[in-house]
Amino acid sequence: MLFKRSKWIKAGIAGIAAIAVLAGCSGGKEPQAGESGKSPSESSAVEAGGAKPELKVLAFNVGFDPNNDPVAKDIESTTGYKISYTLLPKDNPEEKLNIEIASGVKYDILTLNPTQFYTLVAQGALQPIGDLVDQFGANLKEGISESSWELGRYNGELYGIPQKNERPNIEQTMIVRQDVLDELGLKTPGTLDEFYETLKTIKAKKPDLIPLTGNGTNVPMVWSAYGLYTGWSEMDGQLVPRIKQPAMKEYFAFMKKLFDEGLVDKDWPVNKSAQAQEKFISGQAVMISGDWNLASSMSDAFKTNVPEGKMGYISPLQGTDGSAGVEMADKLIYVHAIPKSSKHAEDAIKLMNMKMEKSNFTYLTLGEKGVTFNEENGVYSPIMPIFTERRGSAYFFLNGIREVEYADMWLARLRRTPALFEAFNAINNDFDKYAKVNPVAFMPPIEAVGKNLPSLSQMENDFFLQVLLSGEKIENFDKFLDKWDSSGGSDMMKAINDWYATKK
């Protein structure tokens, strides 16, 4: 499953919304590590020689009680710290977070998405922790790269333990019914012309099927053919958003052509994501733009509804010069911070540091080798179902990751579900060939971005839908861009390029 990051918040400063990250399924029950004698660092639990304070953690919403999870019990027996977990609500989490912090509720660790972190640090609600990490965070400093540490800083001071996504990867693809392509004798399209001819053939020979379903403006595999790889790209030394790149007009014109010729879902302008997915799951549509997680989540229902069906994947389409690409997922997902109200900052750092010690980290994230997982030549495999029972919720308890080791360890979580790992592996098989870096991937929240981006994105979507449905002429794209500029686009571009100038 993918858990959605929290929505935009406006308290303090505006920021960039955090997006979906891989999470796991809820865990079952297991004996405490202390009872089984399996904890790799029993001595660490008593190394201080005295009673340790109970620590309180406030974190994102999940569908289980972390206080009764096997991982929580093993953290306590491994570190000697009793920890109480409180969850933000699923709806309006920022409102609850602001109330909790403003009222002085004494938490010791806050697990925050980037927007929440930058908002609270700008409000002066967090403690600086640089000196504490220097004194008590040797394992944290060993496991987290220097470039990542920069993501926990504000005005040059360290305020949080940064946690990036597990490994850079390609999430986006186009999911296709491979059985239909095979039946029609079609190869997987690799260019825009081949893609167009494939859709035409499906419409002509399978008139009862929708060649391509979807919603919104985003079709990354088609963007690729126009060189529109990432949300922002450097052009003549300046960062330019995708919507302002000349090829975007051509992309809109191509999608309009597909719509007018009935090669895409006639309901595209009104579809919600769930409606488009249902059309693919039910066997009505041959293609849908999506990602590896969507492919996995649709797999069981698709097999039930279309027993003869088989999923395949279309790679980024090549442009006229043979190039292709798609934006890779490489981002900050959480920052673990200590509020000013905490009286146990030193113990909070010690706890997070103990969890990051190599053997402890392996144990708390994967369990026991030979019991919950196997490892051979750097390949980690879960032993099911006990892995999910004992470590299915381990992602929730991370306070940063050992970035080098965890990139491979994390794949054990994907291997729990064959369809999930198959989709991930298929889409990332040519990672080095297609993955493109978004230059603003690690940009901190900027006020002009938070203020303008939501309305600008809606403007882009509305214009695209008007082109499809309402007779809006593609020739008016330049006029639309003038309106985009005057509606905050120019301010946003200036602010982002001012930031970018400091990074060159």
Short mmCIF file of C-alpha atoms in Angstrom, two decimals:
data_model
loop_
_atom_site.label_atom_id
_atom_site.label_comp_id
_atom_site.label_asym_id
_atom_site.label_seq_id
_atom_site.Cartn_x
_atom_site.Cartn_y
_atom_site.Cartn_z
CA MET A 1 0.00 0.00 0.00
CA LEU A 2 0.94 3.55 -0.43
CA PHE A 3 0.12 6.02 2.24
CA LYS A 4 -0.66 9.55 1.09
CA ARG A 5 1.33 12.36 2.58
CA SER A 6 -0.52 15.18 4.34
CA LYS A 7 -2.13 17.98 2.34
CA TRP A 8 -0.94 21.56 1.98
CA ILE A 9 -0.87 23.57 5.16
CA LYS A 10 -0.87 27.29 5.55
CA ALA A 11 0.21 27.84 9.15
CA GLY A 12 3.46 29.72 9.45
CA ILE A 13 4.79 29.41 5.92
CA ALA A 14 3.40 27.68 2.88
CA GLY A 15 5.19 24.65 1.59
CA ILE A 16 5.43 21.98 -1.01
CA ALA A 17 3.11 19.03 -0.48
CA ALA A 18 4.71 15.72 0.37
CA ILE A 19 3.54 12.77 -1.80
CA ALA A 20 3.01 9.06 -1.67
CA VAL A 21 5.55 6.66 -0.17
CA LEU A 22 5.60 3.00 0.23
CA ALA A 23 4.31 1.64 3.44
CA GLY A 24 3.53 -1.88 4.53
CA CYS A 25 0.63 -3.88 5.84
CA SER A 26 -0.23 -4.02 9.51
CA GLY A 27 1.61 -6.57 11.54
CA GLY A 28 0.49 -9.43 13.71
CA LYS A 29 1.62 -10.54 17.13
CA GLU A 30 5.03 -11.88 18.07
CA PRO A 31 6.98 -12.63 21.25
CA GLN A 32 9.09 -9.82 22.62
CA ALA A 33 12.72 -10.03 21.63
CA GLY A 34 13.73 -10.01 25.30
CA GLU A 35 11.58 -13.09 25.92
CA SER A 36 13.06 -15.02 23.00
CA GLY A 37 16.63 -13.89 23.68
CA LYS A 38 16.98 -12.79 20.06
CA SER A 39 17.66 -9.07 20.39
CA PRO A 40 21.10 -8.30 18.90
CA SER A 41 21.89 -5.57 21.41
CA GLU A 42 20.48 -6.58 24.77
CA SER A 43 23.35 -4.86 26.50
CA SER A 44 22.40 -1.53 24.94
CA ALA A 45 19.13 -1.55 26.87
CA VAL A 46 20.92 -1.28 30.19
CA GLU A 47 24.11 0.50 29.21
CA ALA A 48 23.07 3.70 30.95
CA GLY A 49 22.76 1.79 34.18
CA GLY A 50 19.66 3.63 35.37
CA ALA A 51 16.02 4.21 34.67
CA LYS A 52 15.30 5.84 31.35
CA PRO A 53 12.44 8.27 30.84
CA GLU A 54 9.36 7.25 28.90
CA LEU A 55 9.44 9.03 25.54
CA LYS A 56 6.40 10.27 23.65
CA VAL A 57 6.16 10.25 19.86
CA LEU A 58 3.63 12.02 17.63
CA ALA A 59 3.45 10.62 14.09
CA PHE A 60 1.33 10.22 10.96
CA ASN A 61 -1.89 8.23 10.86
CA VAL A 62 -1.78 4.50 10.18
CA GLY A 63 -4.37 1.74 10.28
CA PHE A 64 -3.05 0.01 13.39
CA ASP A 65 -2.11 0.78 16.99
CA PRO A 66 1.68 1.20 17.09
CA ASN A 67 1.68 0.85 20.87
CA ASN A 68 0.71 -2.80 20.53
CA ASP A 69 2.83 -3.63 17.49
CA PRO A 70 5.60 -6.26 17.69
CA VAL A 71 8.17 -3.73 16.48
CA ALA A 72 7.32 -1.35 19.33
CA LYS A 73 7.91 -4.12 21.85
CA ASP A 74 11.24 -5.01 20.25
CA ILE A 75 12.36 -1.38 20.21
CA GLU A 76 11.73 -1.21 23.95
CA SER A 77 13.62 -4.40 24.73
CA THR A 78 16.47 -3.44 22.39
CA THR A 79 16.94 0.14 23.58
CA GLY A 80 15.55 0.13 27.11
CA TYR A 81 13.21 3.02 26.30
CA LYS A 82 9.49 2.77 26.86
CA ILE A 83 7.77 4.76 24.11
CA SER A 84 4.21 6.01 23.86
CA TYR A 85 2.90 6.68 20.33
CA THR A 86 0.16 9.14 19.43
CA LEU A 87 -1.20 9.42 15.88
CA LEU A 88 -2.41 12.47 14.05
CA PRO A 89 -5.93 12.05 12.61
CA LYS A 90 -6.38 10.98 9.01
CA ASP A 91 -8.41 14.10 8.22
CA ASN A 92 -6.93 17.57 8.76
CA PRO A 93 -3.76 16.31 10.48
CA GLU A 94 -2.10 19.74 10.31
CA GLU A 95 -4.87 21.32 12.35
CA LYS A 96 -4.38 18.77 15.12
CA LEU A 97 -0.58 19.11 14.91
CA ASN A 98 -0.75 22.89 15.30
CA ILE A 99 -3.12 22.59 18.26
CA GLU A 100 -0.91 20.03 19.99
CA ILE A 101 2.24 22.10 19.55
CA ALA A 102 0.61 25.42 20.43
CA SER A 103 -0.89 23.96 23.60
CA GLY A 104 2.50 22.71 24.76
CA VAL A 105 1.68 19.00 24.82
CA LYS A 106 4.99 17.40 25.70
CA TYR A 107 6.12 15.13 22.89
CA ASP A 108 9.76 14.12 22.56
CA ILE A 109 9.85 13.15 18.88
CA LEU A 110 7.70 14.46 16.04
CA THR A 111 7.62 12.53 12.77
CA LEU A 112 6.81 15.25 10.24
CA ASN A 113 6.40 15.45 6.51
CA PRO A 114 8.58 18.16 4.90
CA THR A 115 5.80 20.77 4.85
CA GLN A 116 5.02 20.23 8.53
CA PHE A 117 8.71 20.36 9.42
CA TYR A 118 9.42 23.64 7.67
CA THR A 119 6.27 25.20 9.07
CA LEU A 120 7.10 24.31 12.67
CA VAL A 121 10.77 25.22 12.39
CA ALA A 122 9.86 28.61 10.93
CA GLN A 123 7.50 29.16 13.85
CA GLY A 124 10.34 28.46 16.30
CA ALA A 125 8.58 25.38 17.69
CA LEU A 126 11.53 22.97 17.35
CA GLN A 127 14.79 22.53 19.23
CA PRO A 128 18.14 22.75 17.41
CA ILE A 129 19.79 19.33 17.70
CA GLY A 130 23.18 19.74 16.01
CA ASP A 131 25.20 19.56 19.22
CA LEU A 132 23.23 16.56 20.49
CA VAL A 133 23.75 14.66 17.23
CA ASP A 134 27.47 15.42 17.39
CA GLN A 135 27.63 14.07 20.95
CA PHE A 136 25.23 11.13 20.87
CA GLY A 137 24.46 10.41 17.19
CA ALA A 138 27.46 8.50 15.80
CA ASN A 139 25.24 5.84 14.21
CA LEU A 140 22.92 8.47 12.77
CA LYS A 141 25.86 10.30 11.23
CA GLU A 142 27.26 7.07 9.83
CA GLY A 143 24.01 5.95 8.21
CA ILE A 144 22.73 9.24 6.78
CA SER A 145 24.60 10.97 3.96
CA GLU A 146 25.85 14.53 4.31
CA SER A 147 23.64 15.68 1.45
CA SER A 148 20.62 14.32 3.31
CA TRP A 149 21.58 16.09 6.53
CA GLU A 150 21.17 19.37 4.66
CA LEU A 151 17.47 18.57 4.38
CA GLY A 152 17.11 18.74 8.16
CA ARG A 153 18.68 22.20 8.42
CA TYR A 154 17.04 25.58 8.63
CA ASN A 155 19.10 28.75 8.34
CA GLY A 156 22.21 26.62 8.70
CA GLU A 157 21.14 24.98 11.99
CA LEU A 158 20.16 21.30 12.29
CA TYR A 159 16.61 20.81 13.55
CA GLY A 160 15.68 17.33 12.38
CA ILE A 161 16.80 13.83 11.40
CA PRO A 162 16.04 13.55 7.66
CA GLN A 163 14.53 10.41 6.13
CA LYS A 164 14.65 10.06 2.35
CA ASN A 165 12.63 7.55 0.38
CA GLU A 166 14.06 4.07 0.50
CA ARG A 167 15.85 4.12 -2.83
CA PRO A 168 15.72 6.20 -5.99
CA ASN A 169 13.33 4.47 -8.37
CA ILE A 170 11.01 4.97 -11.30
CA GLU A 171 7.41 4.89 -10.16
CA GLN A 172 5.56 5.91 -13.33
CA THR A 173 4.62 3.67 -16.23
CA MET A 174 1.74 2.89 -18.56
CA ILE A 175 -0.03 -0.34 -17.71
CA VAL A 176 -1.27 -2.27 -20.73
CA ARG A 177 -3.22 -5.46 -21.35
CA GLN A 178 -0.45 -7.52 -22.86
CA ASP A 179 -2.96 -10.23 -23.80
CA VAL A 180 -4.75 -7.78 -26.13
CA LEU A 181 -1.48 -6.71 -27.75
CA ASP A 182 -0.54 -10.37 -28.26
CA GLU A 183 -3.94 -11.24 -29.71
CA LEU A 184 -3.68 -8.42 -32.23
CA GLY A 185 -0.07 -9.19 -33.08
CA LEU A 186 1.12 -5.83 -31.76
CA LYS A 187 4.51 -5.19 -30.24
CA THR A 188 4.89 -2.90 -27.24
CA PRO A 189 5.08 0.64 -28.69
CA GLY A 190 8.38 2.45 -28.23
CA THR A 191 7.81 5.68 -30.16
CA LEU A 192 4.97 8.17 -30.35
CA ASP A 193 4.03 7.02 -33.87
CA GLU A 194 3.94 3.38 -32.75
CA PHE A 195 1.83 4.34 -29.76
CA TYR A 196 -0.65 6.17 -31.98
CA GLU A 197 -0.89 3.28 -34.45
CA THR A 198 -1.38 0.82 -31.56
CA LEU A 199 -4.33 2.82 -30.25
CA LYS A 200 -5.83 3.02 -33.76
CA THR A 201 -5.49 -0.74 -34.25
CA ILE A 202 -7.15 -1.47 -30.90
CA LYS A 203 -10.07 0.82 -31.75
CA ALA A 204 -10.50 -0.73 -35.20
CA LYS A 205 -10.20 -4.38 -34.18
CA LYS A 206 -11.60 -4.20 -30.64
CA PRO A 207 -14.33 -1.52 -30.91
CA ASP A 208 -15.89 -2.62 -27.62
CA LEU A 209 -12.71 -1.70 -25.70
CA ILE A 210 -11.37 1.71 -24.64
CA PRO A 211 -7.82 1.96 -26.04
CA LEU A 212 -6.56 4.29 -23.27
CA THR A 213 -8.32 5.47 -20.12
CA GLY A 214 -7.18 8.07 -17.63
CA ASN A 215 -7.90 11.47 -16.13
CA GLY A 216 -6.15 14.81 -15.66
CA THR A 217 -3.25 16.16 -17.69
CA ASN A 218 -0.50 13.74 -16.72
CA VAL A 219 0.62 10.95 -19.06
CA PRO A 220 4.35 10.67 -18.27
CA MET A 221 5.11 8.01 -20.89
CA VAL A 222 3.77 10.35 -23.57
CA TRP A 223 5.48 13.38 -22.02
CA SER A 224 8.72 11.50 -22.61
CA ALA A 225 8.33 11.68 -26.40
CA TYR A 226 8.34 15.48 -26.11
CA GLY A 227 11.31 15.66 -23.76
CA LEU A 228 9.05 16.72 -20.88
CA TYR A 229 10.74 14.42 -18.40
CA THR A 230 10.58 16.31 -15.12
CA GLY A 231 8.37 18.88 -13.43
CA TRP A 232 11.15 21.47 -13.76
CA SER A 233 14.10 21.53 -16.16
CA GLU A 234 17.07 23.80 -16.65
CA MET A 235 16.93 25.80 -19.87
CA ASP A 236 19.58 28.42 -20.64
CA GLY A 237 20.63 28.44 -16.99
CA GLN A 238 17.11 28.96 -15.63
CA LEU A 239 14.64 26.49 -14.16
CA VAL A 240 11.46 26.30 -16.21
CA PRO A 241 8.30 24.36 -15.25
CA ARG A 242 6.96 21.75 -17.63
CA ILE A 243 3.92 23.85 -18.53
CA LYS A 244 6.21 26.65 -19.84
CA GLN A 245 8.32 24.45 -22.06
CA PRO A 246 7.57 24.84 -25.79
CA ALA A 247 6.87 21.14 -26.29
CA MET A 248 3.90 21.27 -23.90
CA LYS A 249 1.77 22.85 -26.62
CA GLU A 250 2.59 19.92 -28.90
CA TYR A 251 1.69 17.47 -26.13
CA PHE A 252 -1.71 19.10 -25.64
CA ALA A 253 -2.32 19.00 -29.40
CA PHE A 254 -1.47 15.29 -29.53
CA MET A 255 -3.81 14.44 -26.66
CA LYS A 256 -6.56 16.49 -28.32
CA LYS A 257 -6.03 14.46 -31.50
CA LEU A 258 -6.40 11.21 -29.56
CA PHE A 259 -9.58 12.46 -27.91
CA ASP A 260 -11.16 13.66 -31.16
CA GLU A 261 -10.42 10.34 -32.86
CA GLY A 262 -11.92 8.31 -30.01
CA LEU A 263 -8.61 6.72 -29.10
CA VAL A 264 -8.88 7.68 -25.44
CA ASP A 265 -11.74 7.39 -22.97
CA LYS A 266 -14.58 9.74 -23.92
CA ASP A 267 -15.05 10.30 -20.17
CA TRP A 268 -11.43 11.41 -19.69
CA PRO A 269 -12.38 15.01 -18.77
CA VAL A 270 -14.79 13.87 -16.03
CA ASN A 271 -13.11 10.69 -14.81
CA LYS A 272 -11.79 10.48 -11.28
CA SER A 273 -8.80 8.23 -10.67
CA ALA A 274 -10.99 5.49 -9.20
CA GLN A 275 -13.31 5.53 -12.23
CA ALA A 276 -10.43 5.19 -14.68
CA GLN A 277 -8.95 2.35 -12.63
CA GLU A 278 -12.29 0.54 -12.52
CA LYS A 279 -12.46 0.59 -16.32
CA PHE A 280 -9.09 -1.13 -16.53
CA ILE A 281 -9.80 -3.59 -13.72
CA SER A 282 -13.11 -4.59 -15.30
CA GLY A 283 -11.45 -5.24 -18.66
CA GLN A 284 -13.09 -2.31 -20.47
CA ALA A 285 -9.81 -0.46 -21.13
CA VAL A 286 -6.57 -1.69 -22.65
CA MET A 287 -4.19 0.94 -21.21
CA ILE A 288 -4.01 3.24 -18.19
CA SER A 289 -1.33 5.62 -17.01
CA GLY A 290 -0.15 4.64 -13.53
CA ASP A 291 2.69 3.38 -11.37
CA TRP A 292 4.04 0.13 -9.98
CA ASN A 293 1.95 0.39 -6.84
CA LEU A 294 -1.23 0.84 -8.87
CA ALA A 295 -0.35 -2.18 -10.99
CA SER A 296 -0.03 -4.26 -7.84
CA SER A 297 -3.19 -2.95 -6.20
CA MET A 298 -5.25 -3.67 -9.34
CA SER A 299 -3.73 -7.11 -9.94
CA ASP A 300 -6.07 -9.38 -7.95
CA ALA A 301 -9.29 -7.73 -9.08
CA PHE A 302 -8.06 -7.64 -12.68
CA LYS A 303 -7.29 -11.38 -12.63
CA THR A 304 -10.72 -12.10 -11.16
CA ASN A 305 -12.57 -10.01 -13.73
CA VAL A 306 -10.37 -10.87 -16.70
CA PRO A 307 -9.01 -14.40 -16.10
CA GLU A 308 -7.35 -14.47 -19.52
CA GLY A 309 -5.82 -11.03 -19.00
CA LYS A 310 -2.14 -10.29 -18.56
CA MET A 311 -0.58 -7.00 -17.51
CA GLY A 312 2.38 -5.49 -19.28
CA TYR A 313 4.17 -2.15 -19.13
CA ILE A 314 5.03 0.51 -21.68
CA SER A 315 8.33 2.31 -21.11
CA PRO A 316 8.83 6.05 -21.69
CA LEU A 317 8.21 6.73 -25.38
CA GLN A 318 11.15 7.87 -27.48
CA GLY A 319 11.32 11.30 -29.02
CA THR A 320 12.33 11.96 -32.61
CA ASP A 321 15.98 11.95 -31.55
CA GLY A 322 15.62 8.56 -29.86
CA SER A 323 15.83 9.93 -26.30
CA ALA A 324 13.37 9.00 -23.56
CA GLY A 325 12.99 9.44 -19.83
CA VAL A 326 10.81 9.91 -16.80
CA GLU A 327 11.23 11.68 -13.49
CA MET A 328 12.61 9.39 -10.82
CA ALA A 329 11.30 9.30 -7.27
CA ASP A 330 14.07 10.54 -4.99
CA LYS A 331 12.80 12.75 -2.21
CA LEU A 332 12.63 13.65 1.44
CA ILE A 333 9.64 11.96 3.03
CA TYR A 334 9.98 12.62 6.77
CA VAL A 335 11.95 14.68 9.25
CA HIS A 336 12.16 13.52 12.88
CA ALA A 337 12.31 16.57 15.11
CA ILE A 338 12.22 17.44 18.80
CA PRO A 339 9.76 20.12 19.95
CA LYS A 340 10.88 22.85 22.31
CA SER A 341 8.48 21.51 24.94
CA SER A 342 10.44 18.23 25.27
CA LYS A 343 12.51 17.78 28.43
CA HIS A 344 14.18 14.64 27.05
CA ALA A 345 15.98 15.83 23.92
CA GLU A 346 19.18 14.01 24.81
CA ASP A 347 17.34 10.73 25.36
CA ALA A 348 15.40 11.20 22.13
CA ILE A 349 18.65 11.46 20.17
CA LYS A 350 20.12 8.49 22.07
CA LEU A 351 17.04 6.40 21.23
CA MET A 352 17.17 7.25 17.52
CA ASN A 353 20.91 6.62 17.47
CA MET A 354 20.53 3.18 19.08
CA LYS A 355 17.89 2.25 16.52
CA MET A 356 20.33 3.21 13.76
CA GLU A 357 23.16 0.95 15.02
CA LYS A 358 23.70 -1.51 12.19
CA SER A 359 22.62 -4.76 13.86
CA ASN A 360 19.73 -3.05 15.64
CA PHE A 361 18.56 -1.42 12.41
CA THR A 362 18.54 -4.76 10.58
CA TYR A 363 16.73 -6.46 13.45
CA LEU A 364 14.09 -3.77 13.88
CA THR A 365 13.34 -3.44 10.18
CA LEU A 366 13.65 -7.05 8.97
CA GLY A 367 13.68 -9.22 12.11
CA GLU A 368 15.86 -12.29 12.57
CA LYS A 369 17.78 -13.87 9.73
CA GLY A 370 16.50 -17.36 9.08
CA VAL A 371 13.28 -16.64 10.95
CA THR A 372 11.65 -13.62 9.30
CA PHE A 373 14.02 -13.04 6.38
CA ASN A 374 16.86 -14.56 4.42
CA GLU A 375 19.82 -12.81 2.85
CA GLU A 376 22.21 -14.12 0.25
CA ASN A 377 24.72 -12.03 -1.68
CA GLY A 378 22.96 -8.84 -0.66
CA VAL A 379 19.51 -10.04 -1.75
CA TYR A 380 16.97 -9.87 1.09
CA SER A 381 13.90 -12.07 0.95
CA PRO A 382 11.01 -12.22 3.41
CA ILE A 383 9.92 -15.48 5.02
CA MET A 384 6.17 -15.38 4.80
CA PRO A 385 3.84 -14.98 6.55
CA ILE A 386 5.95 -14.40 9.65
CA PHE A 387 7.74 -11.42 8.11
CA THR A 388 4.48 -9.52 7.77
CA GLU A 389 3.32 -10.67 11.19
CA ARG A 390 6.44 -9.41 12.93
CA ARG A 391 7.79 -6.66 10.68
CA GLY A 392 4.87 -5.67 8.46
CA SER A 393 4.63 -2.28 10.15
CA ALA A 394 8.35 -1.62 10.61
CA TYR A 395 8.27 1.34 8.20
CA PHE A 396 6.28 3.34 10.76
CA PHE A 397 9.00 3.12 13.41
CA LEU A 398 11.91 4.35 11.32
CA ASN A 399 13.75 7.47 12.50
CA GLY A 400 15.88 7.84 9.40
CA ILE A 401 17.43 5.01 7.43
CA ARG A 402 20.87 3.58 6.87
CA GLU A 403 20.76 4.85 3.32
CA VAL A 404 23.27 2.49 1.69
CA GLU A 405 22.10 -0.77 3.29
CA TYR A 406 18.38 -0.04 3.35
CA ALA A 407 18.17 0.52 -0.40
CA ASP A 408 18.47 -3.27 -0.79
CA MET A 409 16.88 -4.30 2.50
CA TRP A 410 13.68 -2.46 1.59
CA LEU A 411 13.14 -4.70 -1.41
CA ALA A 412 12.25 -7.51 1.00
CA ARG A 413 9.07 -5.60 1.74
CA LEU A 414 8.16 -5.54 -1.94
CA ARG A 415 8.95 -9.22 -2.36
CA ARG A 416 6.15 -10.09 0.08
CA THR A 417 3.69 -9.57 -2.79
CA PRO A 418 4.75 -11.17 -6.09
CA ALA A 419 2.64 -8.76 -8.17
CA LEU A 420 4.15 -5.75 -6.41
CA PHE A 421 7.75 -6.82 -6.87
CA GLU A 422 7.10 -7.92 -10.45
CA ALA A 423 5.71 -4.49 -11.30
CA PHE A 424 8.48 -2.64 -9.47
CA ASN A 425 11.17 -4.75 -11.12
CA ALA A 426 9.69 -4.46 -14.60
CA ILE A 427 9.39 -0.68 -14.41
CA ASN A 428 12.87 -0.24 -12.91
CA ASN A 429 14.65 -2.75 -15.13
CA ASP A 430 16.01 0.14 -17.22
CA PHE A 431 16.37 2.65 -14.39
CA ASP A 432 19.78 3.88 -15.55
CA LYS A 433 18.42 4.41 -19.05
CA TYR A 434 15.27 6.35 -18.21
CA ALA A 435 15.56 7.93 -14.75
CA LYS A 436 15.78 11.72 -14.81
CA VAL A 437 16.50 14.01 -11.87
CA ASN A 438 14.10 16.81 -11.03
CA PRO A 439 16.32 19.74 -9.99
CA VAL A 440 13.77 20.90 -7.40
CA ALA A 441 13.30 17.49 -5.78
CA PHE A 442 14.95 18.64 -2.56
CA MET A 443 13.94 22.26 -2.63
CA PRO A 444 12.67 23.51 0.74
CA PRO A 445 9.19 24.98 0.89
CA ILE A 446 9.14 28.50 -0.56
CA GLU A 447 6.33 30.93 0.23
CA ALA A 448 5.69 31.95 -3.39
CA VAL A 449 5.41 28.29 -4.37
CA GLY A 450 3.02 27.32 -1.62
CA LYS A 451 0.91 30.39 -2.29
CA ASN A 452 0.58 29.94 -6.05
CA LEU A 453 1.20 26.33 -7.06
CA PRO A 454 -2.23 24.85 -6.19
CA SER A 455 -4.15 27.45 -8.20
CA LEU A 456 -1.67 27.32 -11.08
CA SER A 457 -1.94 23.54 -11.26
CA GLN A 458 -5.72 23.83 -11.35
CA MET A 459 -5.44 26.38 -14.16
CA GLU A 460 -3.31 23.97 -16.18
CA ASN A 461 -5.77 21.12 -15.67
CA ASP A 462 -8.77 23.32 -16.53
CA PHE A 463 -7.16 24.56 -19.75
CA PHE A 464 -6.36 21.01 -20.84
CA LEU A 465 -9.92 19.84 -20.20
CA GLN A 466 -11.29 22.87 -22.06
CA VAL A 467 -9.13 21.93 -25.03
CA LEU A 468 -10.59 18.42 -24.96
CA LEU A 469 -14.23 19.32 -24.35
CA SER A 470 -15.12 22.94 -24.88
CA GLY A 471 -13.51 23.86 -28.14
CA GLU A 472 -10.71 25.85 -26.55
CA LYS A 473 -8.20 26.26 -29.33
CA ILE A 474 -4.70 24.99 -28.80
CA GLU A 475 -3.57 28.16 -30.57
CA ASN A 476 -4.63 30.02 -27.43
CA PHE A 477 -1.97 28.25 -25.40
CA ASP A 478 0.31 31.30 -25.49
CA LYS A 479 -2.50 33.48 -24.14
CA PHE A 480 -3.06 30.93 -21.41
CA LEU A 481 0.62 31.18 -20.46
CA ASP A 482 0.33 34.95 -20.21
CA LYS A 483 -2.54 34.46 -17.76
CA TRP A 484 -0.50 31.81 -15.93
CA ASP A 485 2.36 34.29 -15.53
CA SER A 486 0.12 37.06 -14.21
CA SER A 487 -1.68 34.69 -11.83
CA GLY A 488 1.43 34.01 -9.78
CA GLY A 489 3.47 31.93 -12.20
CA SER A 490 6.13 34.58 -12.71
CA ASP A 491 6.45 35.11 -8.96
CA MET A 492 6.83 31.38 -8.40
CA MET A 493 9.46 31.02 -11.12
CA LYS A 494 11.48 33.91 -9.74
CA ALA A 495 11.42 32.50 -6.21
CA ILE A 496 12.50 29.06 -7.38
CA ASN A 497 15.29 30.44 -9.54
CA ASP A 498 16.48 32.65 -6.68
CA TRP A 499 16.79 29.48 -4.58
CA TYR A 500 18.40 27.57 -7.45
CA ALA A 501 21.07 30.28 -7.85
CA THR A 502 22.26 29.51 -4.30
CA LYS A 503 22.77 25.84 -5.20
CA LYS A 504 24.95 26.27 -8.29
#
